[in-house]
């Protein structure tokens, strides 16, 4: 009898993340990676983070290196009330829980919500690691389609007529991997359905601040609050894409009925988020550098996104089609004909370029002719060269 039979059943079927495996290749010399959704480290605010670090060591040494509250430091939660306010979300420090990135937020939330067999709905395509967490918690994952305006909420409505669902998970703004944004009317419709059918919406918002235009859709939480029903929406976000992912600082805005239970799960998981990086983010927020930092990221990513789009149109227009991203870090493309993008990766790797095949972002009905490009890390020259290499791999 092999020892692996000792593993819990829900663990035995776990597959390694396709993206993590791909990232191994992207580290190879000479390979241009359009694969991982990795922020450009050149844009990290080295000066601001250095000042903040010195400030922490000088002024807040004991707290930064000591155990802290499970919910997160009081100071950071107070500051986050302001960050949320700028996003149209009214909250209080008591409603906030600081997590180790929004990845941990999703883990805690799904553990709090999902019984084995509970139906959770995602969009096709959706964030890969959310699918992993849902399968770990033995959810019955159902999917509905999406188009250039985000999740097709009419399909969800049809599903609700026959199926009892526990929740809906989505990245409504500049989604990963699709890059699309849920339209205002669909946001309204989704929130209404949650009230009517009593399900929970998990709104994952890592990219909302990285808009390439001045247009801003209201968060689902804001839409719900304006309707007087914020009990159905759980909002989560992170500093990973707007400050630095290595800090592992994210947060959740929790409705009253979930607050205590999620905090208890957090406590059992890791006691509390990293004290030092919480203090560091707190100190950073007092410097008034976050908004200029976000402006810089918006500007640079917008330029890179336009470059990649232009090169793709020029060189590969007869082969692939895509929606123009209005923000975020991803461009989602599809071949115009039947094509296996996963198998093609072998050829492109030989030419020195990697992307993420789209099929991994589907819980079912995988579309093999899709692929995700990230323009965040590569330079302008590399983006041009990458498209040339993709072309020669065809």
Short mmCIF file of C-alpha atoms in Angstrom, two decimals:
data_model
loop_
_atom_site.label_atom_id
_atom_site.label_comp_id
_atom_site.label_asym_id
_atom_site.label_seq_id
_atom_site.Cartn_x
_atom_site.Cartn_y
_atom_site.Cartn_z
CA UNK A 1 0.00 0.00 0.00
CA UNK A 2 1.56 3.31 -1.03
CA UNK A 3 1.90 6.13 1.47
CA UNK A 4 0.03 8.52 -0.83
CA UNK A 5 -3.15 6.64 0.09
CA UNK A 6 -2.80 8.33 3.50
CA UNK A 7 -3.45 11.67 1.82
CA UNK A 8 -6.92 13.16 2.31
CA UNK A 9 -9.18 12.32 -0.61
CA UNK A 10 -9.71 15.95 -1.56
CA UNK A 11 -5.92 16.36 -1.84
CA UNK A 12 -5.21 13.32 -3.99
CA UNK A 13 -6.72 14.81 -7.14
CA UNK A 14 -4.90 18.16 -6.77
CA UNK A 15 -2.90 19.15 -9.84
CA UNK A 16 0.00 21.63 -9.78
CA UNK A 17 -0.90 25.06 -11.16
CA UNK A 18 -0.21 25.09 -14.88
CA UNK A 19 1.04 28.65 -14.53
CA UNK A 20 3.55 27.79 -11.79
CA UNK A 21 4.92 25.05 -14.05
CA UNK A 22 5.19 27.47 -16.97
CA UNK A 23 6.99 30.05 -14.90
CA UNK A 24 9.85 27.60 -14.56
CA UNK A 25 10.38 27.94 -18.31
CA UNK A 26 10.01 31.70 -18.29
CA UNK A 27 13.10 31.93 -16.08
CA UNK A 28 15.23 30.29 -18.77
CA UNK A 29 17.81 32.64 -20.33
CA UNK A 30 16.61 34.32 -23.51
CA UNK A 31 12.94 33.45 -22.99
CA UNK A 32 10.52 36.39 -23.15
CA UNK A 33 7.62 35.74 -20.82
CA UNK A 34 4.13 36.99 -21.54
CA UNK A 35 2.90 34.35 -19.11
CA UNK A 36 2.79 35.18 -15.41
CA UNK A 37 0.70 38.08 -14.14
CA UNK A 38 3.79 39.52 -12.53
CA UNK A 39 3.93 43.26 -11.84
CA UNK A 40 6.96 45.03 -13.26
CA UNK A 41 9.47 45.29 -10.41
CA UNK A 42 11.02 48.32 -12.12
CA UNK A 43 7.89 50.20 -11.15
CA UNK A 44 8.09 49.37 -7.45
CA UNK A 45 8.49 52.58 -5.46
CA UNK A 46 11.99 51.83 -4.20
CA UNK A 47 12.39 55.26 -2.60
CA UNK A 48 9.01 55.25 -0.89
CA UNK A 49 9.38 51.67 0.36
CA UNK A 50 12.86 52.47 1.72
CA UNK A 51 11.59 55.54 3.58
CA UNK A 52 8.67 53.52 4.95
CA UNK A 53 11.01 50.72 6.10
CA UNK A 54 13.26 53.17 7.94
CA UNK A 55 10.19 54.79 9.47
CA UNK A 56 8.95 51.41 10.77
CA UNK A 57 12.30 50.53 12.32
CA UNK A 58 12.66 53.98 13.89
CA UNK A 59 9.10 54.58 15.09
CA UNK A 60 7.23 51.30 15.28
CA UNK A 61 9.87 48.68 15.96
CA UNK A 62 8.14 46.63 18.68
CA UNK A 63 4.76 46.32 16.93
CA UNK A 64 6.41 45.48 13.62
CA UNK A 65 8.27 42.50 15.05
CA UNK A 66 5.71 41.32 17.59
CA UNK A 67 2.58 39.15 17.37
CA UNK A 68 -0.48 41.17 16.38
CA UNK A 69 -4.26 41.01 16.14
CA UNK A 70 -5.83 38.35 13.90
CA UNK A 71 -7.93 41.04 12.19
CA UNK A 72 -4.84 43.06 11.34
CA UNK A 73 -3.30 46.19 12.84
CA UNK A 74 -5.81 48.83 13.89
CA UNK A 75 -3.81 51.54 12.13
CA UNK A 76 -3.78 49.78 8.77
CA UNK A 77 -7.49 48.98 8.97
CA UNK A 78 -8.24 52.63 9.70
CA UNK A 79 -6.17 53.68 6.69
CA UNK A 80 -7.92 51.09 4.52
CA UNK A 81 -11.26 52.69 5.32
CA UNK A 82 -9.88 55.68 3.38
CA UNK A 83 -8.54 53.54 0.53
CA UNK A 84 -11.98 51.90 0.24
CA UNK A 85 -13.69 55.30 0.40
CA UNK A 86 -11.76 56.37 -2.72
CA UNK A 87 -13.23 53.28 -4.44
CA UNK A 88 -16.76 54.24 -3.44
CA UNK A 89 -16.93 51.72 -0.59
CA UNK A 90 -18.11 52.84 2.83
CA UNK A 91 -16.77 50.57 5.55
CA UNK A 92 -15.30 50.56 9.07
CA UNK A 93 -12.16 49.07 10.66
CA UNK A 94 -14.39 46.45 12.34
CA UNK A 95 -15.55 45.13 8.96
CA UNK A 96 -12.02 44.72 7.65
CA UNK A 97 -9.71 41.73 7.90
CA UNK A 98 -6.10 41.96 6.71
CA UNK A 99 -4.97 38.87 4.81
CA UNK A 100 -1.82 37.49 3.27
CA UNK A 101 -2.67 38.80 -0.21
CA UNK A 102 -6.14 38.43 -1.72
CA UNK A 103 -5.22 34.81 -2.45
CA UNK A 104 -5.56 34.05 1.25
CA UNK A 105 -8.79 36.04 1.34
CA UNK A 106 -10.28 33.65 -1.24
CA UNK A 107 -9.06 30.64 0.72
CA UNK A 108 -10.61 31.86 3.99
CA UNK A 109 -13.87 32.87 2.31
CA UNK A 110 -14.37 29.57 0.49
CA UNK A 111 -13.59 27.62 3.65
CA UNK A 112 -16.16 29.71 5.49
CA UNK A 113 -18.84 29.32 2.81
CA UNK A 114 -18.56 25.98 1.03
CA UNK A 115 -19.88 22.61 2.16
CA UNK A 116 -18.84 19.71 -0.08
CA UNK A 117 -21.29 19.70 -2.99
CA UNK A 118 -22.39 23.34 -2.65
CA UNK A 119 -22.79 25.00 -6.04
CA UNK A 120 -20.44 27.91 -6.71
CA UNK A 121 -20.69 29.69 -10.04
CA UNK A 122 -17.73 31.14 -11.93
CA UNK A 123 -17.43 32.75 -15.33
CA UNK A 124 -15.76 31.12 -18.31
CA UNK A 125 -12.84 31.86 -18.24
CA UNK A 126 -12.00 32.60 -14.59
CA UNK A 127 -9.02 32.99 -12.27
CA UNK A 128 -7.17 29.68 -12.12
CA UNK A 129 -6.27 29.77 -8.41
CA UNK A 130 -9.92 30.39 -7.48
CA UNK A 131 -10.80 27.16 -9.30
CA UNK A 132 -8.10 25.40 -7.26
CA UNK A 133 -9.51 26.71 -3.98
CA UNK A 134 -13.06 25.75 -4.95
CA UNK A 135 -11.98 22.23 -5.82
CA UNK A 136 -10.01 21.95 -2.55
CA UNK A 137 -13.20 22.80 -0.69
CA UNK A 138 -15.13 20.25 -2.78
CA UNK A 139 -17.52 22.77 -4.27
CA UNK A 140 -19.67 21.79 -7.24
CA UNK A 141 -18.37 24.39 -9.70
CA UNK A 142 -20.76 25.50 -12.44
CA UNK A 143 -19.81 28.05 -15.05
CA UNK A 144 -21.58 30.67 -17.14
CA UNK A 145 -20.23 32.36 -20.25
CA UNK A 146 -18.73 35.81 -20.59
CA UNK A 147 -18.30 38.25 -23.46
CA UNK A 148 -16.70 41.67 -23.89
CA UNK A 149 -19.01 43.04 -21.15
CA UNK A 150 -18.01 40.43 -18.57
CA UNK A 151 -20.10 37.64 -17.09
CA UNK A 152 -23.32 36.95 -19.03
CA UNK A 153 -25.66 37.43 -16.09
CA UNK A 154 -28.68 36.25 -18.11
CA UNK A 155 -27.09 32.78 -18.18
CA UNK A 156 -26.72 32.91 -14.41
CA UNK A 157 -30.38 33.90 -14.11
CA UNK A 158 -31.41 30.90 -16.19
CA UNK A 159 -29.29 28.60 -14.02
CA UNK A 160 -30.85 30.01 -10.84
CA UNK A 161 -34.31 28.94 -12.02
CA UNK A 162 -33.26 25.28 -11.76
CA UNK A 163 -30.32 25.20 -9.36
CA UNK A 164 -29.81 26.29 -5.79
CA UNK A 165 -26.46 28.10 -5.60
CA UNK A 166 -24.33 29.11 -2.64
CA UNK A 167 -22.29 31.80 -4.33
CA UNK A 168 -20.79 33.48 -7.37
CA UNK A 169 -17.08 34.23 -7.67
CA UNK A 170 -15.84 36.82 -10.17
CA UNK A 171 -13.21 39.43 -10.96
CA UNK A 172 -15.64 42.04 -12.33
CA UNK A 173 -13.09 44.72 -13.26
CA UNK A 174 -10.27 44.07 -15.77
CA UNK A 175 -10.70 40.37 -15.09
CA UNK A 176 -7.97 37.78 -14.92
CA UNK A 177 -7.61 36.22 -17.47
CA UNK A 178 -10.14 37.91 -19.76
CA UNK A 179 -9.22 41.56 -19.16
CA UNK A 180 -12.92 42.45 -19.46
CA UNK A 181 -15.12 44.55 -17.19
CA UNK A 182 -18.66 43.77 -16.12
CA UNK A 183 -21.04 46.43 -17.49
CA UNK A 184 -23.04 48.69 -15.16
CA UNK A 185 -26.39 47.11 -16.07
CA UNK A 186 -25.06 43.61 -15.45
CA UNK A 187 -23.64 44.69 -12.08
CA UNK A 188 -27.07 45.90 -11.09
CA UNK A 189 -28.68 42.68 -12.36
CA UNK A 190 -26.17 40.45 -10.53
CA UNK A 191 -26.64 42.22 -7.20
CA UNK A 192 -30.43 42.05 -7.61
CA UNK A 193 -30.24 38.29 -8.25
CA UNK A 194 -28.12 37.81 -5.12
CA UNK A 195 -30.86 39.51 -3.05
CA UNK A 196 -33.62 37.56 -4.73
CA UNK A 197 -32.00 34.10 -4.56
CA UNK A 198 -29.93 34.60 -1.37
CA UNK A 199 -26.49 33.76 -2.63
CA UNK A 200 -23.13 35.36 -1.81
CA UNK A 201 -21.09 37.33 -4.34
CA UNK A 202 -17.33 37.13 -3.82
CA UNK A 203 -15.97 40.23 -5.57
CA UNK A 204 -12.26 39.89 -6.23
CA UNK A 205 -10.75 43.27 -7.15
CA UNK A 206 -6.95 43.19 -7.50
CA UNK A 207 -6.82 45.31 -10.69
CA UNK A 208 -9.65 47.85 -10.37
CA UNK A 209 -7.27 50.74 -9.70
CA UNK A 210 -5.24 50.07 -12.87
CA UNK A 211 -7.63 51.71 -15.31
CA UNK A 212 -6.41 53.04 -18.66
CA UNK A 213 -9.30 55.48 -18.92
CA UNK A 214 -11.09 57.84 -16.55
CA UNK A 215 -14.20 55.66 -16.59
CA UNK A 216 -14.82 53.77 -13.35
CA UNK A 217 -17.53 51.19 -12.82
CA UNK A 218 -18.93 51.03 -9.29
CA UNK A 219 -17.76 48.00 -7.32
CA UNK A 220 -20.44 45.39 -6.76
CA UNK A 221 -20.24 46.20 -3.06
CA UNK A 222 -21.05 49.84 -3.79
CA UNK A 223 -23.95 48.84 -6.03
CA UNK A 224 -25.27 46.59 -3.25
CA UNK A 225 -24.81 49.26 -0.56
CA UNK A 226 -26.73 51.80 -2.64
CA UNK A 227 -29.54 49.26 -2.85
CA UNK A 228 -29.40 48.86 0.94
CA UNK A 229 -28.30 45.22 0.80
CA UNK A 230 -24.58 44.86 1.37
CA UNK A 231 -25.00 41.57 3.28
CA UNK A 232 -24.70 39.61 0.02
CA UNK A 233 -21.38 40.93 -1.27
CA UNK A 234 -17.91 40.21 0.07
CA UNK A 235 -15.23 42.47 -1.37
CA UNK A 236 -11.54 41.64 -1.45
CA UNK A 237 -8.51 43.50 -2.77
CA UNK A 238 -4.75 43.67 -2.35
CA UNK A 239 -1.62 45.84 -2.49
CA UNK A 240 0.07 43.27 -4.74
CA UNK A 241 -0.58 44.99 -8.06
CA UNK A 242 -0.46 48.61 -6.88
CA UNK A 243 2.49 48.50 -4.47
CA UNK A 244 4.39 45.18 -4.36
CA UNK A 245 3.24 41.55 -4.34
CA UNK A 246 6.06 40.33 -2.07
CA UNK A 247 4.48 42.24 0.83
CA UNK A 248 1.55 39.79 0.82
CA UNK A 249 -0.91 42.35 2.16
CA UNK A 250 -4.54 42.10 1.09
CA UNK A 251 -7.87 42.76 2.76
CA UNK A 252 -11.51 41.68 2.94
CA UNK A 253 -14.58 43.83 3.62
CA UNK A 254 -16.83 41.41 5.48
CA UNK A 255 -20.55 41.53 6.12
CA UNK A 256 -21.52 41.33 9.79
CA UNK A 257 -22.68 37.69 9.64
CA UNK A 258 -19.29 36.43 8.38
CA UNK A 259 -16.88 38.60 10.32
CA UNK A 260 -16.25 36.53 13.40
CA UNK A 261 -16.14 33.15 11.67
CA UNK A 262 -13.67 34.23 9.00
CA UNK A 263 -11.44 35.73 11.71
CA UNK A 264 -11.46 32.41 13.58
CA UNK A 265 -10.44 30.53 10.41
CA UNK A 266 -7.68 33.10 9.86
CA UNK A 267 -6.48 32.59 13.43
CA UNK A 268 -6.33 28.82 12.98
CA UNK A 269 -4.47 29.28 9.69
CA UNK A 270 -1.65 31.66 10.56
CA UNK A 271 -2.64 33.70 13.67
CA UNK A 272 -2.37 36.98 11.72
CA UNK A 273 -0.88 38.53 8.59
CA UNK A 274 2.78 39.52 8.68
CA UNK A 275 3.23 42.28 11.32
CA UNK A 276 6.25 43.80 9.61
CA UNK A 277 4.69 44.20 6.16
CA UNK A 278 1.46 45.54 7.67
CA UNK A 279 3.51 48.20 9.50
CA UNK A 280 5.41 48.87 6.30
CA UNK A 281 2.23 49.44 4.26
CA UNK A 282 0.87 51.62 7.07
CA UNK A 283 4.00 53.75 7.08
CA UNK A 284 3.91 53.92 3.28
CA UNK A 285 0.31 55.14 3.28
CA UNK A 286 1.28 58.09 5.51
CA UNK A 287 3.71 59.29 2.80
CA UNK A 288 0.95 60.12 0.28
CA UNK A 289 2.77 58.23 -2.42
CA UNK A 290 0.23 55.52 -3.21
CA UNK A 291 -1.89 57.52 -5.66
CA UNK A 292 1.11 58.85 -7.65
CA UNK A 293 2.41 55.26 -7.66
CA UNK A 294 -0.91 54.00 -9.08
CA UNK A 295 -0.85 56.78 -11.72
CA UNK A 296 2.61 55.65 -12.81
CA UNK A 297 1.50 52.00 -13.08
CA UNK A 298 -1.61 52.99 -15.06
CA UNK A 299 0.45 55.03 -17.50
CA UNK A 300 3.17 52.43 -18.06
CA UNK A 301 0.81 49.45 -18.39
CA UNK A 302 -1.45 51.40 -20.71
CA UNK A 303 1.49 52.10 -23.00
CA UNK A 304 2.65 48.48 -22.94
CA UNK A 305 -0.86 47.22 -23.55
CA UNK A 306 -1.26 49.48 -26.58
CA UNK A 307 2.12 48.36 -27.92
CA UNK A 308 1.29 44.68 -27.58
CA UNK A 309 -2.14 45.24 -29.16
CA UNK A 310 -0.61 47.13 -32.07
CA UNK A 311 2.03 44.46 -32.72
CA UNK A 312 -0.56 41.68 -32.56
CA UNK A 313 -2.84 43.51 -35.03
CA UNK A 314 0.09 44.17 -37.38
CA UNK A 315 1.62 40.70 -37.32
CA UNK A 316 -1.05 38.17 -36.35
CA UNK A 317 -4.37 39.70 -37.31
CA UNK A 318 -5.34 36.88 -39.68
CA UNK A 319 -4.70 34.33 -36.90
CA UNK A 320 -5.93 35.80 -33.64
CA UNK A 321 -8.58 38.13 -32.31
CA UNK A 322 -8.89 39.86 -28.92
CA UNK A 323 -10.80 42.47 -26.93
CA UNK A 324 -8.87 45.65 -26.25
CA UNK A 325 -8.19 45.79 -22.46
CA UNK A 326 -9.27 48.99 -20.71
CA UNK A 327 -7.10 48.31 -17.68
CA UNK A 328 -5.36 45.63 -15.65
CA UNK A 329 -2.52 43.36 -16.75
CA UNK A 330 -3.95 40.89 -19.25
CA UNK A 331 -4.84 40.54 -22.88
CA UNK A 332 -7.01 37.52 -23.69
CA UNK A 333 -6.72 36.28 -27.25
CA UNK A 334 -8.36 33.59 -29.31
CA UNK A 335 -7.34 31.95 -32.56
CA UNK A 336 -9.78 32.59 -35.39
CA UNK A 337 -9.82 28.88 -36.22
CA UNK A 338 -9.62 25.58 -34.34
CA UNK A 339 -6.25 25.45 -32.62
CA UNK A 340 -4.60 23.79 -29.63
CA UNK A 341 -2.84 26.62 -27.79
CA UNK A 342 -1.50 24.25 -25.13
CA UNK A 343 0.36 22.11 -27.65
CA UNK A 344 1.61 25.20 -29.49
CA UNK A 345 3.50 26.24 -26.37
CA UNK A 346 6.20 23.67 -27.20
CA UNK A 347 6.91 25.45 -30.49
CA UNK A 348 6.85 28.95 -29.01
CA UNK A 349 9.13 27.83 -26.19
CA UNK A 350 11.68 26.69 -28.78
CA UNK A 351 11.44 30.17 -30.30
CA UNK A 352 11.92 31.71 -26.83
CA UNK A 353 8.50 33.04 -25.85
CA UNK A 354 5.85 31.81 -23.38
CA UNK A 355 2.21 32.68 -22.64
CA UNK A 356 -0.49 30.89 -20.67
CA UNK A 357 -2.76 28.55 -22.66
CA UNK A 358 -6.37 29.52 -22.08
CA UNK A 359 -7.82 26.10 -21.37
CA UNK A 360 -6.60 26.13 -17.74
CA UNK A 361 -8.96 28.99 -16.91
CA UNK A 362 -12.08 26.95 -17.58
CA UNK A 363 -13.85 24.73 -15.05
CA UNK A 364 -15.60 23.01 -17.99
CA UNK A 365 -16.16 23.50 -21.76
CA UNK A 366 -12.49 24.51 -22.06
CA UNK A 367 -11.76 26.58 -25.14
CA UNK A 368 -8.42 25.28 -26.40
CA UNK A 369 -7.91 28.03 -28.94
CA UNK A 370 -7.56 30.76 -26.31
CA UNK A 371 -4.47 32.17 -24.63
CA UNK A 372 -3.55 34.82 -22.06
CA UNK A 373 -0.78 37.35 -22.56
CA UNK A 374 0.47 39.61 -19.80
CA UNK A 375 2.17 42.81 -20.94
CA UNK A 376 3.14 43.95 -17.43
CA UNK A 377 6.69 42.62 -17.16
CA UNK A 378 8.18 42.78 -20.67
CA UNK A 379 9.76 45.93 -22.09
CA UNK A 380 8.45 47.53 -25.29
CA UNK A 381 11.32 45.94 -27.28
CA UNK A 382 10.60 42.54 -25.76
CA UNK A 383 6.90 42.81 -26.59
CA UNK A 384 7.81 43.49 -30.22
CA UNK A 385 10.30 40.64 -30.30
CA UNK A 386 7.83 38.29 -28.57
CA UNK A 387 5.21 38.88 -31.26
CA UNK A 388 7.82 38.26 -33.98
CA UNK A 389 8.72 34.97 -32.29
CA UNK A 390 5.06 33.98 -32.00
CA UNK A 391 4.67 34.69 -35.69
CA UNK A 392 7.63 32.54 -36.63
CA UNK A 393 6.30 29.75 -34.39
CA UNK A 394 3.23 29.62 -36.65
#
